[in-house]
Amino acid sequence: MPVGTRATVKTLSPKEIEEVGSEIILGNTYHLYLRPGHELIQKAGGIHQFMGWKKPVLTDSGGFQVMSLKGLRKITPEGVRFQSHIDGSYHFFSPEKVMEIQNALGADIIMSFDECPPYPATKKYVSESLKLTLDWAKRGKIAHQNSKQALFGIVQGGVFEDLRQESAERLMEMDFPGYSIGGLAVGESKENMLKITKFLNKILPKNKPRYLMGVGTPLDLLNNIENGIDMFDCVMPTRNARKGTIFTSKGKMIIKSARYKEDIAPIDEDCKCYACRNFSRAYIRHLFSVDEILGMRLATIHSLHFYLKLIKAARKAIIESNFKKFKNKVALEIGSEKIV
Ligand SMILES: [Zn+2]
């Protein structure tokens, strides 16, 4: 899922998002609640109508953003009181309030309100936090008033397998239509992240989607697909593209680099996206060096197309019982941090 924090995938129109192959995008509850406000979006007919995107939307719970506010928030069993990062005004998120906001936004898939513990955190802290998240999941499920929206529970528990197990099993008793895995990609090692997804793969139901929140690089996606993950969101392809770092089938390309000054080849010889069919590295580099908006747009179009094409290829490899071989081949070609 490309990330459309404020009801827009930065620099692209919904038509372009569709053209790069997106089936679903993500919006952020915290940001949309603050600006322009969920009531306005509801009045406009819901988030799809408001932003002119007809395909599915997922909204997060706001938990991750609120917890990131650090000094500006206070957690109680009732919910979280926090100060807006924009103007310092005070607000309160409870599981019920977050449900009310997401019901108003009208996304197809919505999230339970959770506490995302920081990393590192002691087992005691994570354990206490987990109790809160489970209580909030139950309260959110009761408050959820729109049967057209699929409400996912969020598995927390840090890097501790027994806590992850408790979290998953308790949520499964509540019977959600899908399960998110939160609290990863928050600073732990990749080994720990993969250890947890591999562990949860044995526990979570096979017939319901599993969504790993906020991950990651192309290889992170493939490694976690191998561990049974079905859904991802990450700002990486879009945010990096806007800064001139582009994902390609050979590795990461820093398009501003002088070596592309006179390079008239497309970004990625193997790519059929609009940017690669029509423009050269030299042209896109030129756009970046003179701060033209089209540079960011073309880089974003390519990077999203690349990510979505990779996922489609992974799906095909799974169907053909060929995933391991496929993953190893991609890993060899792109590496995790290889610069081309
Ligand atoms: Zn391309």
PDB file of C-alpha atoms and ligand atoms in Angstrom, residues 271 273 276 302, ligand 1:
ATOM      1  CA  CYS A 271      10.741  -1.193 -16.410  1.00  0.00           C
ATOM      2  CA  CYS A 273       6.388   2.532 -16.157  1.00  0.00           C
ATOM      3  CA  CYS A 276      10.991   4.745 -17.873  1.00  0.00           C
ATOM      4  CA  HIS A 302       8.857   4.615 -11.037  1.00  0.00           C
TER       5      HIS A 302
HETATM    6 ZN    ZN B   1      10.148   2.695 -14.284  1.00  0.00          ZN
END
